[in-house]
């Protein structure tokens, strides 16, 4: 099992984000269109994915 490269992790997280976004699309779209909140949502999502992958 080869170690994950940053691009592989990014691709995996991108597809997870797409799946998660389709589940809660309107809310995420609302947050993303309201400026800096998308940074917090993105950071929170990355942390959640990181800890759930442990």
XYZ file of C-alpha atoms in Angstrom, residues 1-38:
38
model
C 0.000 0.000 0.000
C 1.743 3.106 -1.206
C 1.557 6.312 0.853
C -0.888 8.989 -0.188
C 0.501 11.831 -2.228
C -0.927 15.319 -1.680
C -2.650 15.159 -5.062
C -4.286 11.835 -4.197
C -5.499 13.221 -0.870
C -6.726 16.361 -2.599
C -8.583 14.332 -5.205
C -10.166 12.104 -2.578
C -11.218 15.102 -0.486
C -12.552 16.840 -3.583
C -14.834 13.919 -4.390
C -15.894 13.697 -0.748
C -16.669 17.410 -0.800
C -18.731 16.984 -3.964
C -20.688 14.124 -2.371
C -21.164 16.083 0.859
C -22.103 19.196 -1.086
C -24.771 17.341 -3.031
C -26.226 16.181 0.298
C -26.342 19.680 1.799
C -26.133 21.753 -1.382
C -28.366 24.757 -0.582
C -26.802 25.359 2.833
C -23.258 25.059 1.497
C -24.063 27.330 -1.429
C -25.483 29.896 0.977
C -22.336 29.775 3.125
C -19.996 29.886 0.129
C -21.695 32.934 -1.355
C -21.393 34.826 1.943
C -17.707 35.712 1.755
C -15.154 34.548 4.343
C -17.452 31.915 5.824
C -16.312 29.504 3.123
